[in-house]
Amino acid sequence: MDIFRLINDIKVHLKFSFDKVDRWFEKDKDTLNYKPSHGGWTVQQILEHIYLTNFYLLILIEKGAKKAMRNSLDLDLNLKSETTVSIKNILKK
């Protein structure tokens, strides 16, 4: 599969999914805070979980992208973050 098509498919799927989740933020307070009798999570708790999960996934994606950039430059993948500043300085020159 073409990488650009794959990236576009992922973008479309993410947009569709987040559009569906975003609608839940418009619900009334009672709906957001309803606690199922069997002890499940409220909608608000689920939305918070989605937010936190996505936040940490984005951190992992950013770290992975930085590693990929270092790898593309044939640099040691175990370099510390201080070296990233040096790499940026080298690339600016």
Tab-separated table of N, CA, C and O in Angstrom:
chain	number	residue	atom	x	y	z
A	1	MET	N	0.847	-1.184	0.000
A	1	MET	CA	0.000	0.000	0.000
A	1	MET	C	0.891	1.246	0.000
A	1	MET	O	1.901	1.292	0.689
A	2	ASP	N	0.500	2.234	-0.743
A	2	ASP	CA	1.210	3.504	-0.818
A	2	ASP	C	1.147	4.211	0.532
A	2	ASP	O	0.070	4.339	1.127
A	3	ILE	N	2.296	4.675	1.036
A	3	ILE	CA	2.362	5.292	2.364
A	3	ILE	C	1.479	6.535	2.456
A	3	ILE	O	0.855	6.781	3.484
A	4	PHE	N	1.399	7.316	1.385
A	4	PHE	CA	0.584	8.534	1.422
A	4	PHE	C	-0.906	8.202	1.477
A	4	PHE	O	-1.672	8.895	2.143
A	5	ARG	N	-1.288	7.133	0.810
A	5	ARG	CA	-2.687	6.692	0.889
A	5	ARG	C	-2.999	6.197	2.303
A	5	ARG	O	-4.055	6.485	2.854
A	6	LEU	N	-2.058	5.455	2.879
A	6	LEU	CA	-2.234	4.951	4.237
A	6	LEU	C	-2.370	6.112	5.231
A	6	LEU	O	-3.261	6.115	6.081
A	7	ILE	N	-1.501	7.110	5.112
A	7	ILE	CA	-1.570	8.280	5.998
A	7	ILE	C	-2.900	8.992	5.832
A	7	ILE	O	-3.536	9.390	6.813
A	8	ASN	N	-3.358	9.143	4.602
A	8	ASN	CA	-4.642	9.795	4.362
A	8	ASN	C	-5.793	8.988	4.959
A	8	ASN	O	-6.710	9.559	5.557
A	9	ASP	N	-5.743	7.661	4.808
A	9	ASP	CA	-6.785	6.802	5.398
A	9	ASP	C	-6.825	6.968	6.918
A	9	ASP	O	-7.902	7.035	7.514
A	10	ILE	N	-5.660	7.044	7.531
A	10	ILE	CA	-5.591	7.235	8.985
A	10	ILE	C	-6.180	8.588	9.369
A	10	ILE	O	-6.953	8.688	10.328
A	11	LYS	N	-5.845	9.639	8.616
A	11	LYS	CA	-6.390	10.974	8.893
A	11	LYS	C	-7.914	10.976	8.826
A	11	LYS	O	-8.586	11.528	9.691
A	12	VAL	N	-8.443	10.349	7.782
A	12	VAL	CA	-9.902	10.297	7.610
A	12	VAL	C	-10.540	9.552	8.777
A	12	VAL	O	-11.536	10.018	9.354
A	13	HIS	N	-9.966	8.425	9.150
A	13	HIS	CA	-10.520	7.633	10.254
A	13	HIS	C	-10.441	8.400	11.582
A	13	HIS	O	-11.394	8.401	12.365
A	14	LEU	N	-9.314	9.052	11.835
A	14	LEU	CA	-9.172	9.833	13.065
A	14	LEU	C	-10.189	10.967	13.120
A	14	LEU	O	-10.809	11.208	14.154
A	15	LYS	N	-10.346	11.684	12.011
A	15	LYS	CA	-11.304	12.796	11.982
A	15	LYS	C	-12.717	12.292	12.251
A	15	LYS	O	-13.443	12.871	13.053
A	16	PHE	N	-13.087	11.198	11.611
A	16	PHE	CA	-14.409	10.612	11.816
A	16	PHE	C	-14.604	10.225	13.282
A	16	PHE	O	-15.631	10.550	13.892
A	17	SER	N	-13.611	9.563	13.857
A	17	SER	CA	-13.711	9.125	15.249
A	17	SER	C	-13.807	10.302	16.208
A	17	SER	O	-14.629	10.297	17.132
A	18	PHE	N	-12.957	11.310	16.012
A	18	PHE	CA	-12.985	12.457	16.922
A	18	PHE	C	-14.248	13.294	16.760
A	18	PHE	O	-14.733	13.876	17.728
A	19	ASP	N	-14.794	13.348	15.551
A	19	ASP	CA	-16.070	14.042	15.365
A	19	ASP	C	-17.164	13.372	16.194
A	19	ASP	O	-18.002	14.049	16.805
A	20	LYS	N	-17.145	12.037	16.234
A	20	LYS	CA	-18.146	11.311	17.029
A	20	LYS	C	-17.938	11.563	18.523
A	20	LYS	O	-18.893	11.781	19.268
A	21	VAL	N	-16.691	11.552	18.969
A	21	VAL	CA	-16.398	11.789	20.391
A	21	VAL	C	-16.747	13.223	20.773
A	21	VAL	O	-17.315	13.463	21.845
A	22	ASP	N	-16.422	14.173	19.907
A	22	ASP	CA	-16.680	15.590	20.209
A	22	ASP	C	-18.154	15.874	20.498
A	22	ASP	O	-18.483	16.745	21.307
A	23	ARG	N	-19.037	15.127	19.860
A	23	ARG	CA	-20.476	15.339	20.095
A	23	ARG	C	-20.864	15.076	21.552
A	23	ARG	O	-21.814	15.657	22.059
A	24	TRP	N	-20.122	14.213	22.222
A	24	TRP	CA	-20.436	13.892	23.611
A	24	TRP	C	-20.182	15.072	24.552
A	24	TRP	O	-20.799	15.177	25.601
A	25	PHE	N	-19.281	15.968	24.177
A	25	PHE	CA	-19.002	17.132	25.013
A	25	PHE	C	-20.185	18.103	25.055
A	25	PHE	O	-20.268	18.948	25.942
A	26	GLU	N	-21.099	17.978	24.103
A	26	GLU	CA	-22.260	18.858	24.029
A	26	GLU	C	-23.451	18.336	24.847
A	26	GLU	O	-24.473	19.009	24.947
A	27	LYS	N	-23.318	17.159	25.422
A	27	LYS	CA	-24.416	16.569	26.198
A	27	LYS	C	-24.626	17.336	27.496
A	27	LYS	O	-23.726	18.000	28.013
A	28	ASP	N	-25.823	17.222	28.042
A	28	ASP	CA	-26.131	17.913	29.302
A	28	ASP	C	-25.370	17.274	30.469
A	28	ASP	O	-24.881	16.146	30.376
A	29	LYS	N	-25.294	18.029	31.558
A	29	LYS	CA	-24.519	17.615	32.729
A	29	LYS	C	-25.002	16.271	33.291
A	29	LYS	O	-24.189	15.444	33.699
A	30	ASP	N	-26.318	16.067	33.317
A	30	ASP	CA	-26.862	14.816	33.854
A	30	ASP	C	-26.396	13.610	33.032
A	30	ASP	O	-26.057	12.561	33.588
A	31	THR	N	-26.394	13.765	31.719
A	31	THR	CA	-25.940	12.674	30.847
A	31	THR	C	-24.453	12.401	31.065
A	31	THR	O	-24.029	11.245	31.175
A	32	LEU	N	-23.657	13.469	31.133
A	32	LEU	CA	-22.207	13.317	31.305
A	32	LEU	C	-21.852	12.665	32.638
A	32	LEU	O	-20.853	11.953	32.741
A	33	ASN	N	-22.666	12.904	33.663
A	33	ASN	CA	-22.352	12.406	34.996
A	33	ASN	C	-23.152	11.171	35.409
A	33	ASN	O	-23.022	10.706	36.544
A	34	TYR	N	-23.965	10.638	34.512
A	34	TYR	CA	-24.751	9.441	34.831
A	34	TYR	C	-23.808	8.274	35.111
A	34	TYR	O	-22.894	7.986	34.360
A	35	LYS	N	-24.033	7.615	36.235
A	35	LYS	CA	-23.213	6.458	36.627
A	35	LYS	C	-24.076	5.209	36.490
A	35	LYS	O	-25.100	5.073	37.159
A	36	PRO	N	-23.693	4.278	35.646
A	36	PRO	CA	-24.466	3.046	35.485
A	36	PRO	C	-24.583	2.287	36.807
A	36	PRO	O	-23.663	2.312	37.626
A	37	SER	N	-25.691	1.619	36.997
A	37	SER	CA	-25.940	0.911	38.254
A	37	SER	C	-24.959	-0.244	38.473
A	37	SER	O	-24.690	-0.618	39.609
A	38	HIS	N	-24.403	-0.796	37.409
A	38	HIS	CA	-23.460	-1.908	37.557
A	38	HIS	C	-22.050	-1.427	37.907
A	38	HIS	O	-21.118	-2.229	37.996
A	39	GLY	N	-21.883	-0.106	38.080
A	39	GLY	CA	-20.598	0.427	38.521
A	39	GLY	C	-19.655	0.834	37.411
A	39	GLY	O	-18.469	1.027	37.646
A	40	GLY	N	-20.141	0.965	36.186
A	40	GLY	CA	-19.288	1.387	35.074
A	40	GLY	C	-18.898	2.853	35.179
A	40	GLY	O	-19.241	3.542	36.143
A	41	TRP	N	-18.187	3.315	34.207
A	41	TRP	CA	-17.716	4.702	34.180
A	41	TRP	C	-18.805	5.642	33.692
A	41	TRP	O	-19.675	5.265	32.912
A	42	THR	N	-18.708	6.902	34.128
A	42	THR	CA	-19.584	7.938	33.584
A	42	THR	C	-19.039	8.342	32.214
A	42	THR	O	-17.883	8.065	31.879
A	43	VAL	N	-19.869	9.032	31.434
A	43	VAL	CA	-19.415	9.545	30.144
A	43	VAL	C	-18.241	10.494	30.364
A	43	VAL	O	-17.250	10.460	29.633
A	44	GLN	N	-18.321	11.320	31.387
A	44	GLN	CA	-17.245	12.267	31.699
A	44	GLN	C	-15.927	11.529	31.970
A	44	GLN	O	-14.872	11.945	31.502
A	45	GLN	N	-15.984	10.440	32.710
A	45	GLN	CA	-14.777	9.656	32.987
A	45	GLN	C	-14.208	9.031	31.714
A	45	GLN	O	-12.992	8.986	31.527
A	46	ILE	N	-15.100	8.577	30.847
A	46	ILE	CA	-14.653	7.999	29.578
A	46	ILE	C	-13.984	9.067	28.716
A	46	ILE	O	-12.918	8.834	28.130
A	47	LEU	N	-14.590	10.256	28.649
A	47	LEU	CA	-13.996	11.349	27.876
A	47	LEU	C	-12.631	11.739	28.431
A	47	LEU	O	-11.688	11.995	27.673
A	48	GLU	N	-12.501	11.764	29.752
A	48	GLU	CA	-11.212	12.073	30.369
A	48	GLU	C	-10.185	10.986	30.028
A	48	GLU	O	-9.026	11.281	29.729
A	49	HIS	N	-10.622	9.742	30.046
A	49	HIS	CA	-9.735	8.631	29.705
A	49	HIS	C	-9.248	8.748	28.246
A	49	HIS	O	-8.065	8.560	27.962
A	50	ILE	N	-10.167	9.078	27.353
A	50	ILE	CA	-9.798	9.265	25.944
A	50	ILE	C	-8.779	10.396	25.822
A	50	ILE	O	-7.771	10.268	25.113
A	51	TYR	N	-9.027	11.498	26.521
A	51	TYR	CA	-8.113	12.643	26.479
A	51	TYR	C	-6.717	12.247	26.957
A	51	TYR	O	-5.718	12.512	26.279
A	52	LEU	N	-6.637	11.606	28.118
A	52	LEU	CA	-5.336	11.240	28.681
A	52	LEU	C	-4.602	10.218	27.813
A	52	LEU	O	-3.393	10.322	27.594
A	53	THR	N	-5.353	9.242	27.298
A	53	THR	CA	-4.744	8.236	26.425
A	53	THR	C	-4.167	8.890	25.179
A	53	THR	O	-3.025	8.626	24.794
A	54	ASN	N	-4.924	9.772	24.555
A	54	ASN	CA	-4.452	10.449	23.348
A	54	ASN	C	-3.265	11.353	23.647
A	54	ASN	O	-2.330	11.439	22.852
A	55	PHE	N	-3.289	12.017	24.792
A	55	PHE	CA	-2.182	12.892	25.192
A	55	PHE	C	-0.882	12.089	25.252
A	55	PHE	O	0.136	12.473	24.674
A	56	TYR	N	-0.921	10.944	25.930
A	56	TYR	CA	0.285	10.128	26.063
A	56	TYR	C	0.664	9.442	24.751
A	56	TYR	O	1.850	9.271	24.466
A	57	LEU	N	-0.309	9.082	23.938
A	57	LEU	CA	0.011	8.516	22.633
A	57	LEU	C	0.723	9.540	21.757
A	57	LEU	O	1.669	9.207	21.034
A	58	LEU	N	0.299	10.793	21.826
A	58	LEU	CA	0.962	11.838	21.044
A	58	LEU	C	2.398	12.048	21.494
A	58	LEU	O	3.288	12.298	20.675
A	59	ILE	N	2.650	11.920	22.792
A	59	ILE	CA	4.027	12.008	23.291
A	59	ILE	C	4.861	10.878	22.698
A	59	ILE	O	5.986	11.098	22.228
A	60	LEU	N	4.312	9.657	22.700
A	60	LEU	CA	5.033	8.514	22.131
A	60	LEU	C	5.274	8.687	20.632
A	60	LEU	O	6.348	8.354	20.122
A	61	ILE	N	4.296	9.220	19.932
A	61	ILE	CA	4.442	9.458	18.492
A	61	ILE	C	5.550	10.477	18.243
A	61	ILE	O	6.389	10.298	17.352
A	62	GLU	N	5.567	11.539	19.038
A	62	GLU	CA	6.602	12.563	18.882
A	62	GLU	C	7.989	11.978	19.145
A	62	GLU	O	8.935	12.213	18.388
A	63	LYS	N	8.117	11.194	20.208
A	63	LYS	CA	9.407	10.556	20.502
A	63	LYS	C	9.818	9.618	19.371
A	63	LYS	O	10.989	9.571	18.984
A	64	GLY	N	8.862	8.851	18.865
A	64	GLY	CA	9.154	7.943	17.761
A	64	GLY	C	9.586	8.682	16.507
A	64	GLY	O	10.504	8.241	15.803
A	65	ALA	N	8.941	9.805	16.239
A	65	ALA	CA	9.312	10.602	15.064
A	65	ALA	C	10.725	11.156	15.214
A	65	ALA	O	11.501	11.163	14.251
A	66	LYS	N	11.077	11.601	16.422
A	66	LYS	CA	12.432	12.106	16.657
A	66	LYS	C	13.463	10.998	16.476
A	66	LYS	O	14.517	11.211	15.882
A	67	LYS	N	13.147	9.803	16.975
A	67	LYS	CA	14.057	8.671	16.804
A	67	LYS	C	14.222	8.346	15.320
A	67	LYS	O	15.323	8.059	14.853
A	68	ALA	N	13.120	8.390	14.592
A	68	ALA	CA	13.172	8.100	13.157
A	68	ALA	C	14.041	9.126	12.434
A	68	ALA	O	14.810	8.773	11.537
A	69	MET	N	13.941	10.384	12.833
A	69	MET	CA	14.771	11.426	12.214
A	69	MET	C	16.242	11.187	12.531
A	69	MET	O	17.096	11.307	11.649
A	70	ARG	N	16.554	10.839	13.769
A	70	ARG	CA	17.951	10.544	14.123
A	70	ARG	C	18.442	9.326	13.341
A	70	ARG	O	19.560	9.298	12.852
A	71	ASN	N	17.563	8.330	13.228
A	71	ASN	CA	17.924	7.121	12.494
A	71	ASN	C	18.188	7.445	11.026
A	71	ASN	O	19.113	6.895	10.427
A	72	SER	N	17.399	8.336	10.462
A	72	SER	CA	17.596	8.688	9.055
A	72	SER	C	18.922	9.419	8.847
A	72	SER	O	19.454	9.440	7.749
A	73	LEU	N	19.471	9.986	9.911
A	73	LEU	CA	20.769	10.664	9.843
A	73	LEU	C	21.905	9.725	10.242
A	73	LEU	O	23.038	10.160	10.412
A	74	ASP	N	21.585	8.437	10.429
A	74	ASP	CA	22.560	7.419	10.855
A	74	ASP	C	23.212	7.769	12.183
A	74	ASP	O	24.404	7.533	12.392
A	75	LEU	N	22.439	8.324	13.100
A	75	LEU	CA	22.957	8.660	14.419
A	75	LEU	C	22.572	7.580	15.411
A	75	LEU	O	21.661	6.783	15.174
A	76	ASP	N	23.250	7.566	16.540
A	76	ASP	CA	22.972	6.603	17.598
A	76	ASP	C	21.563	6.832	18.139
A	76	ASP	O	21.244	7.929	18.601
A	77	LEU	N	20.714	5.804	18.110
A	77	LEU	CA	19.325	5.945	18.568
A	77	LEU	C	19.216	6.076	20.078
A	77	LEU	O	18.168	6.410	20.590
A	78	ASN	N	20.280	5.831	20.807
A	78	ASN	CA	20.246	5.930	22.259
A	78	ASN	C	20.757	7.273	22.764
A	78	ASN	O	21.012	7.438	23.949
A	79	LEU	N	20.894	8.250	21.865
A	79	LEU	CA	21.358	9.570	22.271
A	79	LEU	C	20.366	10.202	23.230
A	79	LEU	O	19.162	10.019	23.115
A	80	LYS	N	20.885	10.991	24.151
A	80	LYS	CA	20.014	11.671	25.105
A	80	LYS	C	19.427	12.924	24.473
A	80	LYS	O	19.895	13.400	23.451
A	81	SER	N	18.408	13.512	25.125
A	81	SER	CA	17.714	14.660	24.568
A	81	SER	C	18.617	15.879	24.415
A	81	SER	O	18.372	16.723	23.574
A	82	GLU	N	19.697	15.990	25.208
A	82	GLU	CA	20.606	17.123	25.071
A	82	GLU	C	21.237	17.098	23.680
A	82	GLU	O	21.506	18.133	23.097
A	83	THR	N	21.438	15.902	23.157
A	83	THR	CA	22.047	15.765	21.843
A	83	THR	C	21.090	16.245	20.764
A	83	THR	O	21.525	16.730	19.723
A	84	THR	N	19.801	16.150	21.010
A	84	THR	CA	18.817	16.605	20.036
A	84	THR	C	19.024	18.074	19.726
A	84	THR	O	18.909	18.493	18.583
A	85	VAL	N	19.349	18.863	20.747
A	85	VAL	CA	19.609	20.297	20.531
A	85	VAL	C	20.797	20.450	19.606
A	85	VAL	O	20.775	21.252	18.686
A	86	SER	N	21.854	19.668	19.820
A	86	SER	CA	23.041	19.727	18.966
A	86	SER	C	22.703	19.317	17.541
A	86	SER	O	23.196	19.931	16.593
A	87	ILE	N	21.874	18.310	17.387
A	87	ILE	CA	21.469	17.870	16.050
A	87	ILE	C	20.721	18.997	15.336
A	87	ILE	O	20.985	19.274	14.176
A	88	LYS	N	19.829	19.669	16.054
A	88	LYS	CA	19.100	20.774	15.452
A	88	LYS	C	20.046	21.881	15.020
A	88	LYS	O	19.890	22.479	13.972
A	89	ASN	N	21.060	22.157	15.838
A	89	ASN	CA	22.036	23.182	15.486
A	89	ASN	C	22.815	22.791	14.244
A	89	ASN	O	23.091	23.633	13.392
A	90	ILE	N	23.165	21.516	14.136
A	90	ILE	CA	23.899	21.028	12.961
A	90	ILE	C	23.023	21.181	11.714
A	90	ILE	O	23.484	21.633	10.663
A	91	LEU	N	21.753	20.842	11.839
A	91	LEU	CA	20.857	20.900	10.686
A	91	LEU	C	20.588	22.333	10.245
A	91	LEU	O	20.285	22.576	9.087
A	92	LYS	N	20.663	23.286	11.164
A	92	LYS	CA	20.432	24.697	10.814
A	92	LYS	C	21.556	25.262	9.962
A	92	LYS	O	21.357	26.172	9.194
A	93	LYS	N	22.759	24.723	10.123
A	93	LYS	CA	23.940	25.249	9.413
A	93	LYS	C	23.925	24.889	7.960
A	93	LYS	O	23.350	24.064	7.442
